[in-house]
Amino acid sequence: MDDQNYKAIIESILFTMGESVELSKIAEAIELDKSKTKKLLDELIADYATAERGISIMELDGSYQMCTKPEMYEYLIRIAKQPKHRALTDVLLETLSIIAYKQPITRVEIEKIRGVSCDHAVNKLLEYNLIQELGRLDAPGKPLLFGTTEEFLRSFGVHSIDELPVLNPDQVEEFRQEAEEEMQVKLNV
């Protein structure tokens, strides 16, 4: 079988699955080694990167997914019902950033950092598929561990958690002091 046939098979896999597929699973399905499969995927990504294509193949943390190019969204919206807008409030963003940087993390650890209950925020982030349950901590009560999802990566335009901005320690200390001052104001009211 030649490379074009393998590429056609990979396209059909990614199109049909709809969600991301791990490189190892694609390689296994087409009966090639991972390096040859990766080479074919890189060629497909380059093929789809041209301006006259409406779709692209995106790599997400070692998995691949076929996606519509962002510049085509306005045309899709004209045909399809406009998707529900997810509102990420400051509380949700704060909770999400804690999870992104500290994962895997429990609710209790999130609440310790935030200083307030996080049940609603965690439930909303689960509903939006931005976080997921990663298992349970081997501790009394076996609390759930949370981490980010591929949807988080897609939504924030990063290919892996390693691409998140590095936090400046001085800025972290400044944020901590601001949070403590806010808590003091709330306690004095």
mmCIF file of C-alpha atoms in Angstrom:
data_model
loop_
_atom_site.group_PDB
_atom_site.id
_atom_site.type_symbol
_atom_site.label_atom_id
_atom_site.label_comp_id
_atom_site.label_asym_id
_atom_site.label_seq_id
_atom_site.Cartn_x
_atom_site.Cartn_y
_atom_site.Cartn_z
ATOM 1 C CA MET A 1 0.000 0.000 0.000
ATOM 2 C CA ASP A 2 1.370 3.471 -0.824
ATOM 3 C CA ASP A 3 1.471 6.582 1.387
ATOM 4 C CA GLN A 4 -1.618 8.130 -0.269
ATOM 5 C CA ASN A 5 -3.718 5.098 0.677
ATOM 6 C CA TYR A 6 -2.449 5.244 4.277
ATOM 7 C CA LYS A 7 -3.268 8.976 4.409
ATOM 8 C CA ALA A 8 -6.789 8.264 3.126
ATOM 9 C CA ILE A 9 -7.267 5.673 5.871
ATOM 10 C CA ILE A 10 -5.974 8.098 8.528
ATOM 11 C CA GLU A 11 -8.360 10.796 7.223
ATOM 12 C CA SER A 12 -11.297 8.414 7.433
ATOM 13 C CA ILE A 13 -10.354 7.385 10.979
ATOM 14 C CA LEU A 14 -10.083 10.994 12.187
ATOM 15 C CA PHE A 15 -13.240 12.095 10.358
ATOM 16 C CA THR A 16 -15.329 9.192 11.632
ATOM 17 C CA MET A 17 -14.109 9.256 15.230
ATOM 18 C CA GLY A 18 -14.813 12.985 15.617
ATOM 19 C CA GLU A 19 -12.725 13.109 18.788
ATOM 20 C CA SER A 20 -8.964 12.905 19.130
ATOM 21 C CA VAL A 21 -7.274 9.558 18.480
ATOM 22 C CA GLU A 22 -3.934 8.546 19.997
ATOM 23 C CA LEU A 23 -0.986 8.090 17.645
ATOM 24 C CA SER A 24 -0.461 4.524 18.886
ATOM 25 C CA LYS A 25 -4.075 3.572 18.056
ATOM 26 C CA ILE A 26 -3.810 5.030 14.548
ATOM 27 C CA ALA A 27 -0.501 3.204 13.985
ATOM 28 C CA GLU A 28 -2.028 -0.052 15.205
ATOM 29 C CA ALA A 29 -5.073 0.349 12.954
ATOM 30 C CA ILE A 30 -3.031 0.939 9.799
ATOM 31 C CA GLU A 31 -0.381 -1.608 10.827
ATOM 32 C CA LEU A 32 2.587 0.768 10.652
ATOM 33 C CA ASP A 33 5.093 1.805 13.303
ATOM 34 C CA LYS A 34 4.544 5.045 15.215
ATOM 35 C CA SER A 35 7.359 6.984 13.503
ATOM 36 C CA LYS A 36 6.027 6.234 9.982
ATOM 37 C CA THR A 37 2.478 7.016 11.124
ATOM 38 C CA LYS A 38 3.669 10.316 12.684
ATOM 39 C CA LYS A 39 5.404 11.201 9.396
ATOM 40 C CA LEU A 40 2.164 10.576 7.469
ATOM 41 C CA LEU A 41 0.180 12.650 9.986
ATOM 42 C CA ASP A 42 2.683 15.521 9.718
ATOM 43 C CA GLU A 43 2.297 15.430 5.932
ATOM 44 C CA LEU A 44 -1.501 15.486 6.269
ATOM 45 C CA ILE A 45 -1.281 18.419 8.690
ATOM 46 C CA ALA A 46 0.854 20.314 6.145
ATOM 47 C CA ASP A 47 -1.601 19.432 3.327
ATOM 48 C CA TYR A 48 -4.536 20.775 5.349
ATOM 49 C CA ALA A 49 -2.651 23.939 6.374
ATOM 50 C CA THR A 50 -3.084 25.474 2.920
ATOM 51 C CA ALA A 51 -5.504 28.383 2.664
ATOM 52 C CA GLU A 52 -7.908 26.599 0.298
ATOM 53 C CA ARG A 53 -8.778 23.924 2.874
ATOM 54 C CA GLY A 54 -11.647 24.319 5.342
ATOM 55 C CA ILE A 55 -10.475 21.751 7.842
ATOM 56 C CA SER A 56 -7.251 21.004 9.672
ATOM 57 C CA ILE A 57 -5.750 18.228 11.733
ATOM 58 C CA MET A 58 -4.791 19.288 15.220
ATOM 59 C CA GLU A 59 -2.331 17.537 17.536
ATOM 60 C CA LEU A 60 -3.482 17.487 21.162
ATOM 61 C CA ASP A 61 -0.988 16.025 23.602
ATOM 62 C CA GLY A 62 0.013 13.059 21.399
ATOM 63 C CA SER A 63 -3.460 12.557 19.912
ATOM 64 C CA TYR A 64 -4.864 13.838 16.628
ATOM 65 C CA GLN A 65 -8.239 15.311 15.707
ATOM 66 C CA MET A 66 -9.813 16.633 12.527
ATOM 67 C CA CYS A 67 -11.263 20.120 13.115
ATOM 68 C CA THR A 68 -12.873 22.954 11.213
ATOM 69 C CA LYS A 69 -10.532 25.914 10.678
ATOM 70 C CA PRO A 70 -11.551 28.836 12.923
ATOM 71 C CA GLU A 71 -11.891 31.203 9.954
ATOM 72 C CA MET A 72 -14.771 29.021 8.679
ATOM 73 C CA TYR A 73 -16.919 29.365 11.811
ATOM 74 C CA GLU A 74 -18.961 32.326 10.566
ATOM 75 C CA TYR A 75 -20.203 30.230 7.620
ATOM 76 C CA LEU A 76 -21.091 27.292 9.856
ATOM 77 C CA ILE A 77 -23.052 29.568 12.165
ATOM 78 C CA ARG A 78 -25.143 30.742 9.209
ATOM 79 C CA ILE A 79 -26.335 27.169 8.678
ATOM 80 C CA ALA A 80 -26.281 25.602 12.125
ATOM 81 C CA LYS A 81 -27.949 26.756 15.287
ATOM 82 C CA GLN A 82 -25.507 28.984 17.126
ATOM 83 C CA PRO A 83 -23.828 26.994 19.913
ATOM 84 C CA LYS A 84 -24.611 27.834 23.517
ATOM 85 C CA HIS A 85 -22.131 30.369 24.861
ATOM 86 C CA ARG A 86 -20.322 29.216 27.954
ATOM 87 C CA ALA A 87 -19.745 32.064 30.349
ATOM 88 C CA LEU A 88 -16.548 31.651 32.314
ATOM 89 C CA THR A 89 -16.908 33.929 35.316
ATOM 90 C CA ASP A 90 -13.942 35.109 37.368
ATOM 91 C CA VAL A 91 -14.692 32.367 39.911
ATOM 92 C CA LEU A 92 -14.697 29.671 37.197
ATOM 93 C CA LEU A 93 -11.498 31.018 35.624
ATOM 94 C CA GLU A 94 -9.773 31.186 39.001
ATOM 95 C CA THR A 95 -10.791 27.622 39.843
ATOM 96 C CA LEU A 96 -9.828 26.398 36.371
ATOM 97 C CA SER A 97 -6.392 28.008 36.578
ATOM 98 C CA ILE A 98 -5.763 26.402 39.978
ATOM 99 C CA ILE A 99 -6.676 23.004 38.541
ATOM 100 C CA ALA A 100 -4.585 23.561 35.392
ATOM 101 C CA TYR A 101 -1.439 24.471 37.321
ATOM 102 C CA LYS A 102 -1.817 22.104 40.293
ATOM 103 C CA GLN A 103 -3.353 18.990 38.695
ATOM 104 C CA PRO A 104 -4.093 16.413 39.841
ATOM 105 C CA ILE A 105 -5.818 18.223 42.701
ATOM 106 C CA THR A 106 -8.718 17.573 45.106
ATOM 107 C CA ARG A 107 -11.638 19.878 45.966
ATOM 108 C CA VAL A 108 -10.233 20.373 49.463
ATOM 109 C CA GLU A 109 -6.899 21.542 48.023
ATOM 110 C CA ILE A 110 -8.708 23.938 45.656
ATOM 111 C CA GLU A 111 -10.773 25.307 48.547
ATOM 112 C CA LYS A 112 -7.641 25.723 50.660
ATOM 113 C CA ILE A 113 -6.068 27.841 47.904
ATOM 114 C CA ARG A 114 -9.245 29.851 47.158
ATOM 115 C CA GLY A 115 -10.394 30.150 50.759
ATOM 116 C CA VAL A 116 -14.035 29.434 49.851
ATOM 117 C CA SER A 117 -16.195 26.503 48.754
ATOM 118 C CA CYS A 118 -15.648 25.458 45.136
ATOM 119 C CA ASP A 119 -18.479 22.936 44.630
ATOM 120 C CA HIS A 120 -20.409 25.077 42.153
ATOM 121 C CA ALA A 121 -17.301 26.058 40.173
ATOM 122 C CA VAL A 122 -16.034 22.470 39.922
ATOM 123 C CA ASN A 123 -19.483 21.216 38.865
ATOM 124 C CA LYS A 124 -19.764 23.917 36.154
ATOM 125 C CA LEU A 125 -16.248 23.144 34.846
ATOM 126 C CA LEU A 126 -17.167 19.444 34.710
ATOM 127 C CA GLU A 127 -20.382 20.349 32.850
ATOM 128 C CA TYR A 128 -18.370 22.444 30.345
ATOM 129 C CA ASN A 129 -15.971 19.498 29.922
ATOM 130 C CA LEU A 130 -12.979 21.690 30.798
ATOM 131 C CA ILE A 131 -11.992 19.423 33.706
ATOM 132 C CA GLN A 132 -12.433 15.742 34.439
ATOM 133 C CA GLU A 133 -12.138 13.291 37.307
ATOM 134 C CA LEU A 134 -8.716 11.637 37.169
ATOM 135 C CA GLY A 135 -9.276 9.075 39.896
ATOM 136 C CA ARG A 136 -9.099 9.089 43.662
ATOM 137 C CA LEU A 137 -6.361 10.099 46.082
ATOM 138 C CA ASP A 138 -5.084 7.280 48.260
ATOM 139 C CA ALA A 139 -5.997 9.053 51.509
ATOM 140 C CA PRO A 140 -8.804 8.864 54.073
ATOM 141 C CA GLY A 141 -12.151 9.368 52.363
ATOM 142 C CA LYS A 142 -10.583 8.690 48.932
ATOM 143 C CA PRO A 143 -11.228 12.236 47.572
ATOM 144 C CA LEU A 144 -11.625 12.730 43.819
ATOM 145 C CA LEU A 145 -8.698 14.135 41.842
ATOM 146 C CA PHE A 146 -9.361 16.646 39.063
ATOM 147 C CA GLY A 147 -7.388 17.681 35.995
ATOM 148 C CA THR A 148 -7.945 19.446 32.688
ATOM 149 C CA THR A 149 -9.336 17.859 29.511
ATOM 150 C CA GLU A 150 -8.556 18.006 25.799
ATOM 151 C CA GLU A 151 -11.487 20.453 25.532
ATOM 152 C CA PHE A 152 -9.517 22.759 27.869
ATOM 153 C CA LEU A 153 -6.519 22.548 25.526
ATOM 154 C CA ARG A 154 -8.704 23.275 22.479
ATOM 155 C CA SER A 155 -10.539 26.144 24.190
ATOM 156 C CA PHE A 156 -7.351 27.888 25.250
ATOM 157 C CA GLY A 157 -5.403 27.152 22.072
ATOM 158 C CA VAL A 158 -2.575 25.121 23.577
ATOM 159 C CA HIS A 159 -1.346 21.713 22.521
ATOM 160 C CA SER A 160 -0.289 20.597 25.990
ATOM 161 C CA ILE A 161 -0.270 21.763 29.617
ATOM 162 C CA ASP A 162 3.456 22.447 29.217
ATOM 163 C CA GLU A 163 2.558 25.417 26.975
ATOM 164 C CA LEU A 164 0.731 27.272 29.768
ATOM 165 C CA PRO A 165 2.465 30.524 30.734
ATOM 166 C CA VAL A 166 5.004 30.247 33.537
ATOM 167 C CA LEU A 167 3.874 32.088 36.639
ATOM 168 C CA ASN A 168 6.124 34.839 37.939
ATOM 169 C CA PRO A 169 6.786 34.170 41.669
ATOM 170 C CA ASP A 170 6.520 37.910 42.482
ATOM 171 C CA GLN A 171 3.129 38.076 40.756
ATOM 172 C CA VAL A 172 1.955 34.971 42.644
ATOM 173 C CA GLU A 173 2.920 36.623 45.946
ATOM 174 C CA GLU A 174 1.104 39.817 44.901
ATOM 175 C CA PHE A 175 -2.052 37.805 44.068
ATOM 176 C CA ARG A 176 -1.818 35.999 47.426
ATOM 177 C CA GLN A 177 -1.582 39.310 49.302
ATOM 178 C CA GLU A 178 -4.551 40.745 47.371
ATOM 179 C CA ALA A 179 -6.602 37.666 48.224
ATOM 180 C CA GLU A 180 -5.707 37.954 51.912
ATOM 181 C CA GLU A 181 -6.681 41.650 51.914
ATOM 182 C CA GLU A 182 -10.026 40.804 50.278
ATOM 183 C CA MET A 183 -10.674 38.154 52.932
ATOM 184 C CA GLN A 184 -9.886 40.657 55.718
ATOM 185 C CA VAL A 185 -12.327 43.173 54.206
ATOM 186 C CA LYS A 186 -15.034 40.486 54.011
ATOM 187 C CA LEU A 187 -14.395 39.363 57.582
ATOM 188 C CA ASN A 188 -14.576 42.948 58.902
ATOM 189 C CA VAL A 189 -17.902 43.653 57.186
#
